[in-house]
PDB file of C-alpha atoms in Angstrom:
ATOM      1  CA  UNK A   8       7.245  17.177   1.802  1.00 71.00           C
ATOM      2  CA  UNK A   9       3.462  18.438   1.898  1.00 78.00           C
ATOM      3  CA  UNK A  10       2.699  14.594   3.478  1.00 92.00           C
ATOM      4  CA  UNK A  11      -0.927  13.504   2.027  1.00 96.00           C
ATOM      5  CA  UNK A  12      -2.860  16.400   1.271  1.00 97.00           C
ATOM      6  CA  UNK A  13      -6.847  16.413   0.348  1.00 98.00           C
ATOM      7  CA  UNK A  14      -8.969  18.729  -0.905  1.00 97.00           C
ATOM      8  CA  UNK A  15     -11.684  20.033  -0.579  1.00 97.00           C
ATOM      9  CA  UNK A  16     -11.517  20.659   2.918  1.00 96.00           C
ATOM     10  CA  UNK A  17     -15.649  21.443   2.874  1.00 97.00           C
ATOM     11  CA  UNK A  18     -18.190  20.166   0.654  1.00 97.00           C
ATOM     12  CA  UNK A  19     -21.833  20.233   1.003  1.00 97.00           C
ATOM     13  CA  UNK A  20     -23.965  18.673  -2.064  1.00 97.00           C
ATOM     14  CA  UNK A  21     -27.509  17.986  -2.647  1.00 97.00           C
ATOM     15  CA  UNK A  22     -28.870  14.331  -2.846  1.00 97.00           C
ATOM     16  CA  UNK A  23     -28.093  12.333  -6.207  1.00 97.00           C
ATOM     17  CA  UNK A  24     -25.259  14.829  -7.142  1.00 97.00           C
ATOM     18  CA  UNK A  25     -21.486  13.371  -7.704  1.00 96.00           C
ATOM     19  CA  UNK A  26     -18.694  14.903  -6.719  1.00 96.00           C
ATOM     20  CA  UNK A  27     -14.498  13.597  -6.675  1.00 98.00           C
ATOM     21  CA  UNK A  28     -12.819  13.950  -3.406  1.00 98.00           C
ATOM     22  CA  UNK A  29      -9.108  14.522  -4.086  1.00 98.00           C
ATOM     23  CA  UNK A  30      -5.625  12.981  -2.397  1.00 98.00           C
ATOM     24  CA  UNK A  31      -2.331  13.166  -3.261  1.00 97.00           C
ATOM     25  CA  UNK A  32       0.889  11.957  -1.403  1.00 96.00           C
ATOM     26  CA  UNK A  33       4.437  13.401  -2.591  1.00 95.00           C
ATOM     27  CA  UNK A  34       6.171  10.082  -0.218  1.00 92.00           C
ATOM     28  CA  UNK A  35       6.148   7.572  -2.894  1.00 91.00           C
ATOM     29  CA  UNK A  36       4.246   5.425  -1.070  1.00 92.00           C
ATOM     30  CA  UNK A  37       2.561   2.317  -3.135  1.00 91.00           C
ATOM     31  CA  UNK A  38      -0.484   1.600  -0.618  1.00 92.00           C
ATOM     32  CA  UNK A  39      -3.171   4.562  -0.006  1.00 95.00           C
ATOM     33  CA  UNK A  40      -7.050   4.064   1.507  1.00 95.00           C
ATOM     34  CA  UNK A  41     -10.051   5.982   1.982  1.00 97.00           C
ATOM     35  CA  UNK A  42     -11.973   5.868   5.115  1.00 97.00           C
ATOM     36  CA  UNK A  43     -14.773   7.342   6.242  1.00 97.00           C
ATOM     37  CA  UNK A  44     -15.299   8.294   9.892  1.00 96.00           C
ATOM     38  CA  UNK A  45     -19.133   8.775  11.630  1.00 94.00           C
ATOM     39  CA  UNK A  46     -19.712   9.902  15.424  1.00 85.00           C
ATOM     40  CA  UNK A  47     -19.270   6.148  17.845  1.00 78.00           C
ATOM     41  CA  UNK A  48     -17.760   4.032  14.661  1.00 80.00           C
ATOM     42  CA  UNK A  49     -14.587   4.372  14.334  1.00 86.00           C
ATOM     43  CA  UNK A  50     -12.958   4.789  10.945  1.00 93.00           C
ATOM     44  CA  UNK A  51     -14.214   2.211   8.699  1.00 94.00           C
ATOM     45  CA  UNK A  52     -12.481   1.462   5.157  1.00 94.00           C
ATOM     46  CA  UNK A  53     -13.876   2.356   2.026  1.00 96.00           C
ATOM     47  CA  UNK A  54     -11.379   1.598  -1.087  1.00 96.00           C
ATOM     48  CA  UNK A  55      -7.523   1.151  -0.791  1.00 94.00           C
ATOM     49  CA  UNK A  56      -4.797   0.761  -3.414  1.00 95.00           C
ATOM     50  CA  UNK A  57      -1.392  -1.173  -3.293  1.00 91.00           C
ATOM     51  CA  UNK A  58      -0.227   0.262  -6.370  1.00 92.00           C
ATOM     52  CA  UNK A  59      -0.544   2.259  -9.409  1.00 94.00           C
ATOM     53  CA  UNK A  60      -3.439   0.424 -11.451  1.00 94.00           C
ATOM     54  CA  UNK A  61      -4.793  -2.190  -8.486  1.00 95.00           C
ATOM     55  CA  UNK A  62      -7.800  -1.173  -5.941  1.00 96.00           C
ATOM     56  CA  UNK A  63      -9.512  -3.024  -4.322  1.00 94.00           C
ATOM     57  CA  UNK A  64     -12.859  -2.721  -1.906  1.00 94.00           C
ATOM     58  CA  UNK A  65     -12.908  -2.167   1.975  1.00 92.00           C
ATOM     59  CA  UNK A  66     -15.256  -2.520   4.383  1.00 91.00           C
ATOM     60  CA  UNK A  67     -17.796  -0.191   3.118  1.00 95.00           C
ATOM     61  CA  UNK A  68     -17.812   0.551  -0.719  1.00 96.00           C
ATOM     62  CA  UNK A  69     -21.296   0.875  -2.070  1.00 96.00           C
ATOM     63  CA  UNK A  70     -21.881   4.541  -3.499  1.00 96.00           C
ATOM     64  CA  UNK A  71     -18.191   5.027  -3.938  1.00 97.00           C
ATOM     65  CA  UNK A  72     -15.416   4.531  -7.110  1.00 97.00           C
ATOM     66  CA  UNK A  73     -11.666   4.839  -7.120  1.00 97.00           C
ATOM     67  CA  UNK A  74      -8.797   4.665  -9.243  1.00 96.00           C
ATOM     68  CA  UNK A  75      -5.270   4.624  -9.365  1.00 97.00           C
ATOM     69  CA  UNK A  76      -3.495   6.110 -12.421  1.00 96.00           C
ATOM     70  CA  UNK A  77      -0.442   6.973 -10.469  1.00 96.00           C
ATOM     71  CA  UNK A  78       1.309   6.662  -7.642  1.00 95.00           C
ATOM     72  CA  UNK A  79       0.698  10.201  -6.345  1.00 96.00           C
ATOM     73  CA  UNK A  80      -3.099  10.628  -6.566  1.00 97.00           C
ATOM     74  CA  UNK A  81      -5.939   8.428  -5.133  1.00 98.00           C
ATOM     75  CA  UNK A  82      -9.232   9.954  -5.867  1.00 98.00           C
ATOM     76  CA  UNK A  83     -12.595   8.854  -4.555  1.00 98.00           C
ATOM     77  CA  UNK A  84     -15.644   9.257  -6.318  1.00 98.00           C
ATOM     78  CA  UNK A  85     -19.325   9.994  -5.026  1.00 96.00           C
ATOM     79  CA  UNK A  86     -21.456   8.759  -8.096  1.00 92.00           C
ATOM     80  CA  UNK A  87     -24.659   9.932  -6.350  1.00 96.00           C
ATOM     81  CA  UNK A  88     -24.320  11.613  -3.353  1.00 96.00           C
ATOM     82  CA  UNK A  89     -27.371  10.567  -0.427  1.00 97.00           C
ATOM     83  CA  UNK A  90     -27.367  11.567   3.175  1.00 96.00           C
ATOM     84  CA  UNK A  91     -25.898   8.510   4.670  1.00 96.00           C
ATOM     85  CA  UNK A  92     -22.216   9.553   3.027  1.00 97.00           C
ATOM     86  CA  UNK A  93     -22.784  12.499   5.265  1.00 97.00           C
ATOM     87  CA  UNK A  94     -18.898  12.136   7.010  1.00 97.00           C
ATOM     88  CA  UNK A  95     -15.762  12.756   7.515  1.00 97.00           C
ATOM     89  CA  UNK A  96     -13.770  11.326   4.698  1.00 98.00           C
ATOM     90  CA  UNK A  97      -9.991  10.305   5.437  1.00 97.00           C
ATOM     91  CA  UNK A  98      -7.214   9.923   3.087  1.00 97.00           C
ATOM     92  CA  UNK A  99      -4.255   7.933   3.759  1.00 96.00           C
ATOM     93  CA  UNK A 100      -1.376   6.610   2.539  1.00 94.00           C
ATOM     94  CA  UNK A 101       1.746   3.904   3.964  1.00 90.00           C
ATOM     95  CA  UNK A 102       5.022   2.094   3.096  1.00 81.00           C
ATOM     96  CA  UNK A 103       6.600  -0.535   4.703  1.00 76.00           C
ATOM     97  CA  UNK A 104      10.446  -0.761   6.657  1.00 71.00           C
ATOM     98  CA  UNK A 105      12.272  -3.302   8.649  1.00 71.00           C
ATOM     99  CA  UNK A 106      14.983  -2.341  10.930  1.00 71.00           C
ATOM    100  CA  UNK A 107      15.766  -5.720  12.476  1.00 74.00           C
ATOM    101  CA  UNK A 108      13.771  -7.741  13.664  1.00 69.00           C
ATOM    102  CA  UNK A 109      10.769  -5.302  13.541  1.00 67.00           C
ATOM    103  CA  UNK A 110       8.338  -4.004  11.287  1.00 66.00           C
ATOM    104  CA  UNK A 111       7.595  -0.591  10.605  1.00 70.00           C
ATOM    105  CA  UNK A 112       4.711   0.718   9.321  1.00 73.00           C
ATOM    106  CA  UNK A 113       2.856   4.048   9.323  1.00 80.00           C
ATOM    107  CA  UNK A 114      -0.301   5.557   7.919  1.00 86.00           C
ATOM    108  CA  UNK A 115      -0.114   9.004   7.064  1.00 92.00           C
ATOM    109  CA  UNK A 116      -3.368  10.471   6.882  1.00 95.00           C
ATOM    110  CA  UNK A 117      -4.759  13.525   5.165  1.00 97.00           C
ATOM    111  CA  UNK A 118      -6.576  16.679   7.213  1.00 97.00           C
ATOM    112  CA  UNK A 119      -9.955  15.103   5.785  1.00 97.00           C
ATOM    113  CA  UNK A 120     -12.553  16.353   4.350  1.00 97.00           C
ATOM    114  CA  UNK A 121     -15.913  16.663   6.045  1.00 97.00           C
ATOM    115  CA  UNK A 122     -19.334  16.682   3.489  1.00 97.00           C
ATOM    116  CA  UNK A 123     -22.676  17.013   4.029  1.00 97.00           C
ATOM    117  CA  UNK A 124     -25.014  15.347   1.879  1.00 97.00           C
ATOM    118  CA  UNK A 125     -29.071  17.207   2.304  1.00 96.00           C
TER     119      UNK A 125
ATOM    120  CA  UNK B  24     -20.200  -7.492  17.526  1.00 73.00           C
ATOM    121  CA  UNK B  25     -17.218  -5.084  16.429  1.00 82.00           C
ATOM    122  CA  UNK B  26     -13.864  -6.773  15.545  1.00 89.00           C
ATOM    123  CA  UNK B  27     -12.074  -3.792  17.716  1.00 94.00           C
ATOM    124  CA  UNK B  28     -13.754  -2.640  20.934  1.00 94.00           C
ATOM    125  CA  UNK B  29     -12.585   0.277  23.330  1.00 93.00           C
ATOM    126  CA  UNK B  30     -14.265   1.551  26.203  1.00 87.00           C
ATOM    127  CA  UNK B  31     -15.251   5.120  24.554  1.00 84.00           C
ATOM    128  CA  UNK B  32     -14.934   6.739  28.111  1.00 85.00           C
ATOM    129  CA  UNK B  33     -14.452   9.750  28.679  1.00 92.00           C
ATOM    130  CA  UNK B  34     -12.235   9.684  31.033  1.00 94.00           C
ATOM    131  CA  UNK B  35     -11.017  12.951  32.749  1.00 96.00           C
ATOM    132  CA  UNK B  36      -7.921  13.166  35.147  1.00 97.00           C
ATOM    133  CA  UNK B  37      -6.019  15.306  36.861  1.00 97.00           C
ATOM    134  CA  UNK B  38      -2.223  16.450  35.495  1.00 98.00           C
ATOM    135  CA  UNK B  39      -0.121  14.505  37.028  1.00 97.00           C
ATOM    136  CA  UNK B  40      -2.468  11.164  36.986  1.00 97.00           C
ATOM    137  CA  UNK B  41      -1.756   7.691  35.533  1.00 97.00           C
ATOM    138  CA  UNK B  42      -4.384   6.765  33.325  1.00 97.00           C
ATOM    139  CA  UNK B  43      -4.894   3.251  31.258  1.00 96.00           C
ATOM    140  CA  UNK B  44      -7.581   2.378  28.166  1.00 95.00           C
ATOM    141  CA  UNK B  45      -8.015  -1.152  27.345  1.00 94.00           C
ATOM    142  CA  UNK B  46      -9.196  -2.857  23.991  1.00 95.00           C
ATOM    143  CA  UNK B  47     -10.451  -6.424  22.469  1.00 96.00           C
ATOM    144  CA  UNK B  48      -9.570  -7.422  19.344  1.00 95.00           C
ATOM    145  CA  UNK B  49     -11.969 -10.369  18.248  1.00 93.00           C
ATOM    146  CA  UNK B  50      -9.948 -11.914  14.909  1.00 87.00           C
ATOM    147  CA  UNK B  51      -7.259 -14.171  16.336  1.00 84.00           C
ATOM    148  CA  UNK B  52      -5.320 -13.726  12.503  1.00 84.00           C
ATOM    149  CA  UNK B  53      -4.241 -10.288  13.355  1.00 84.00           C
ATOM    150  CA  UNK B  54      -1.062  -9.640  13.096  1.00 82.00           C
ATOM    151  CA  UNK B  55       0.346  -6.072  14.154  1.00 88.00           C
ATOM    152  CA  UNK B  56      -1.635  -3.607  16.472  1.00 91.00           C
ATOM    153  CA  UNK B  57      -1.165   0.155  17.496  1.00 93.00           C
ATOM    154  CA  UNK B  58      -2.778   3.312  19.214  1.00 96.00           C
ATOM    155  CA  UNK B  59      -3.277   6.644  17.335  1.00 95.00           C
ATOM    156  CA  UNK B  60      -3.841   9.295  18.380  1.00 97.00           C
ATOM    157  CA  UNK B  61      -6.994  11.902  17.242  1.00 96.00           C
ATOM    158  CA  UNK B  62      -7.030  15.325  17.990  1.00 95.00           C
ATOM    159  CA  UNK B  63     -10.775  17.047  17.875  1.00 92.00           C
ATOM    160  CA  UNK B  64     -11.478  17.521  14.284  1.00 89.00           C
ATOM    161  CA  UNK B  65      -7.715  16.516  12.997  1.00 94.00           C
ATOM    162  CA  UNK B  66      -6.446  13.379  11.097  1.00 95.00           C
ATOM    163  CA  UNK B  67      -5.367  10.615  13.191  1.00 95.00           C
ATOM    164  CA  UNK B  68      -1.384  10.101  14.359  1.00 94.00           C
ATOM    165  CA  UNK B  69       0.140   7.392  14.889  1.00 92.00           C
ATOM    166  CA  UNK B  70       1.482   7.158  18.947  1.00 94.00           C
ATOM    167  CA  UNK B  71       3.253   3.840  18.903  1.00 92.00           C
ATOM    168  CA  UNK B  72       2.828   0.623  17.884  1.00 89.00           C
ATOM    169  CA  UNK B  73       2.409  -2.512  20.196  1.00 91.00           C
ATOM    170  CA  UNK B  74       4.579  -5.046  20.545  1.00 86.00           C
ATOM    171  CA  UNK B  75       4.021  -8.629  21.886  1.00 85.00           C
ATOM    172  CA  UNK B  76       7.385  -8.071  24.570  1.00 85.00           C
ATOM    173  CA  UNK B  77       5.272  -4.998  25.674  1.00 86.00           C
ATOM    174  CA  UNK B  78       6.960  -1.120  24.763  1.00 91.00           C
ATOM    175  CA  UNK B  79       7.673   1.841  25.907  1.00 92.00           C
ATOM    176  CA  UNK B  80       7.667   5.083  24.745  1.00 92.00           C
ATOM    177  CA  UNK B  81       8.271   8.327  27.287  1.00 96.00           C
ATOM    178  CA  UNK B  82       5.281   8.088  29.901  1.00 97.00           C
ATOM    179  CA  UNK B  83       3.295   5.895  27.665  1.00 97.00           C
ATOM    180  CA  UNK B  84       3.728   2.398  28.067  1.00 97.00           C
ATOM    181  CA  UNK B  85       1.929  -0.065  25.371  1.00 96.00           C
ATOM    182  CA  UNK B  86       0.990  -3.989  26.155  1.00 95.00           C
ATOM    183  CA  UNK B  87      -0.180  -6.960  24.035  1.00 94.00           C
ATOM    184  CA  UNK B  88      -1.820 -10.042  24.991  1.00 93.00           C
ATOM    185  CA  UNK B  89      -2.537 -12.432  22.189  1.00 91.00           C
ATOM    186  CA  UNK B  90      -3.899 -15.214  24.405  1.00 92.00           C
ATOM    187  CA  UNK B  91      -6.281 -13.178  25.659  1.00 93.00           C
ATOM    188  CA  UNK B  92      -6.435 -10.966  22.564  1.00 94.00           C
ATOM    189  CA  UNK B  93      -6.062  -7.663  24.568  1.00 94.00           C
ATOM    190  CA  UNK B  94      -4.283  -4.242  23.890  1.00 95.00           C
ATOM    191  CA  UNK B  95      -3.494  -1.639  26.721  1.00 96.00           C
ATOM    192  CA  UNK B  96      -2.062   1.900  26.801  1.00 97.00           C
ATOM    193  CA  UNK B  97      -0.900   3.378  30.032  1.00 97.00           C
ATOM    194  CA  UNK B  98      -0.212   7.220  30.353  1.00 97.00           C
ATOM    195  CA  UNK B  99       1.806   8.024  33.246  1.00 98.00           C
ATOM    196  CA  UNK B 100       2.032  11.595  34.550  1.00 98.00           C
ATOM    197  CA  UNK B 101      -0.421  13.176  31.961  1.00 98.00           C
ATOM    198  CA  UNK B 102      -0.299  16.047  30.752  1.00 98.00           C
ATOM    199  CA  UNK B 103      -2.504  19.002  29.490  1.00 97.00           C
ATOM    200  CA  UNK B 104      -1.652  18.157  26.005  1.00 97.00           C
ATOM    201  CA  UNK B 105      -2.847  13.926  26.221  1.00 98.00           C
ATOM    202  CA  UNK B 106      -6.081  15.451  25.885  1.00 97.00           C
ATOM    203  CA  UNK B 107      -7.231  13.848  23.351  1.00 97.00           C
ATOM    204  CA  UNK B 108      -9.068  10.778  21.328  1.00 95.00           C
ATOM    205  CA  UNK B 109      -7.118   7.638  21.169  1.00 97.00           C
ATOM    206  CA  UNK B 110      -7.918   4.403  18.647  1.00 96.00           C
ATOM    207  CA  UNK B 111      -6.807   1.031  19.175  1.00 96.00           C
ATOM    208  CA  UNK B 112      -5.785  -0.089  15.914  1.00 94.00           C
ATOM    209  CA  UNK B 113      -5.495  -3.641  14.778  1.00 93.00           C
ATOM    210  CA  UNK B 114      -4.015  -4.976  11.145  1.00 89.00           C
ATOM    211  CA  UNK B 115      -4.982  -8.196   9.612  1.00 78.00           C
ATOM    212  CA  UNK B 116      -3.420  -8.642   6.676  1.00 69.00           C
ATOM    213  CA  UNK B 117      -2.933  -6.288   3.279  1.00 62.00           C
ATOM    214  CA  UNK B 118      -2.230  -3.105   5.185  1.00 68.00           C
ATOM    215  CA  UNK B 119      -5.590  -3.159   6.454  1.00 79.00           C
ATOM    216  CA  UNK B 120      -6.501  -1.114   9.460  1.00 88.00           C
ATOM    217  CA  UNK B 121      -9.356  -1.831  11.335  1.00 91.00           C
ATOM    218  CA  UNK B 122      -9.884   1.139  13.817  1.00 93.00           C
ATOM    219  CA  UNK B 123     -12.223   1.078  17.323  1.00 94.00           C
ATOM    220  CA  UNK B 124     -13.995   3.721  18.028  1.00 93.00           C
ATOM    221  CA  UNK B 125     -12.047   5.435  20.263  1.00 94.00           C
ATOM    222  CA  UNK B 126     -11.611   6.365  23.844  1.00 94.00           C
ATOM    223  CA  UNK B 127     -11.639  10.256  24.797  1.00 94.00           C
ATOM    224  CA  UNK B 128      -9.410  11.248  27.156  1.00 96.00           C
ATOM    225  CA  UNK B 129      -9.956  14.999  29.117  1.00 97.00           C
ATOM    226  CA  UNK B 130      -6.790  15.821  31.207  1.00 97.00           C
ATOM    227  CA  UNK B 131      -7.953  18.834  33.826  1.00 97.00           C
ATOM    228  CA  UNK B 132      -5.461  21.271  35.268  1.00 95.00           C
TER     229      UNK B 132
END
């Protein structure tokens, strides 16, 4: 299994240009999320999916689109790229299992890709 | 004020010392929590989850407090390769994640 794999790796775009950040996961899992990470914030939620065909918005959304057309791929859109989405971007994706009395659950994330926005 | 807050350190140790990070969690509804773990420019890992009867994993050693809505990892005996960030982590409900900010740990030989 390749996990959750993004591309690109590096992206650097000029202000008001778009761009599509891609993610795929080959581990069938149903939910995936975007988050974006900025130096002292933590990771902070952008869009996540719990299923083909349903997103839904996180914590920070404005300036970004997603969609879910299969279970695989999650992409996230930049409509027009300004200098405040200058980040890391994280892709990641999860599945629930019991085993007893306990819960598991795991977020796989992606290597991320890190843009720049001048 | 942030719904997850960590002392963002840094902390550097000696190999060989026992070292503990702390973290607040401020919405009471929360209902699983965990530490990952962040190498410098890599993807975050999960370490181990947190459990309210306290768990163990190895030398690290994972605590929750929901009265007090506190989280606590203790690294015994650390090694070269601890160095690294680690999140408190904190779901409410939906698979949602909410991550603090991270405290970075230096071990020293």
């Amino acid at each position: 299994n390749a996990g959750v794999t993004q591309t690109p790796k590096f992206q650097v775009l000029k202000t008001g240009q778009s761009m599509t950040l891609q993610c795929a996961q080959d581990m069938n899992h149903e939910y995936m999320s975007w988050y974006r990470q900025d130096p002292g914030m933590g990771l902070r939620l952008i869009h996540y999916s719990v299923g083909a065909g349903i997103t839904d918005q996180g914590e920070v959304p404005n300036g970004y689109n997603v969609s879910r057309s299969t279970t695989e791929d999650f992409p996230l859109r930049l409509l027009s790229a300004a200098p405040s989405q200058t980040s890391v971007y994280f892709c990641a994706s999860s599945s629930t299992f019991r085993q007893g009395d306990r819960a598991y659950d795991e977020q796989y994330f992606g290597p991320g890709t890190r843009l720049t926005v001048t | 004020r942030k719904e997850v807050e960590q002392d963002p350190g840094p902390f550097n140790v000696p190999e060989g010392a026992t070292v503990a990070f702390n973290c607040t969690y401020s919405n009471s509804a929360s209902q699983s929590f965990f530490w990952y773990r962040q190498d410098c420019r890599k993807e975050p890992k999960l370490l181990m989850s947190v459990y309210s009867s306290g768990n163990e994993d190895g030398r690290f050693t994972a605590q929750l407090n929901r009265a007090s809505q506190y989280i606590s990892l203790l690294i015994r005996d650390s090694k070269l390769s601890d160095s690294a960030t680690y999140l408190c982590v904190v779901k409410r409900a939906a698979r949602q994640l909410t991550f603090g900010s991270g405290t970075q740990l230096t071990v020293l030989p």
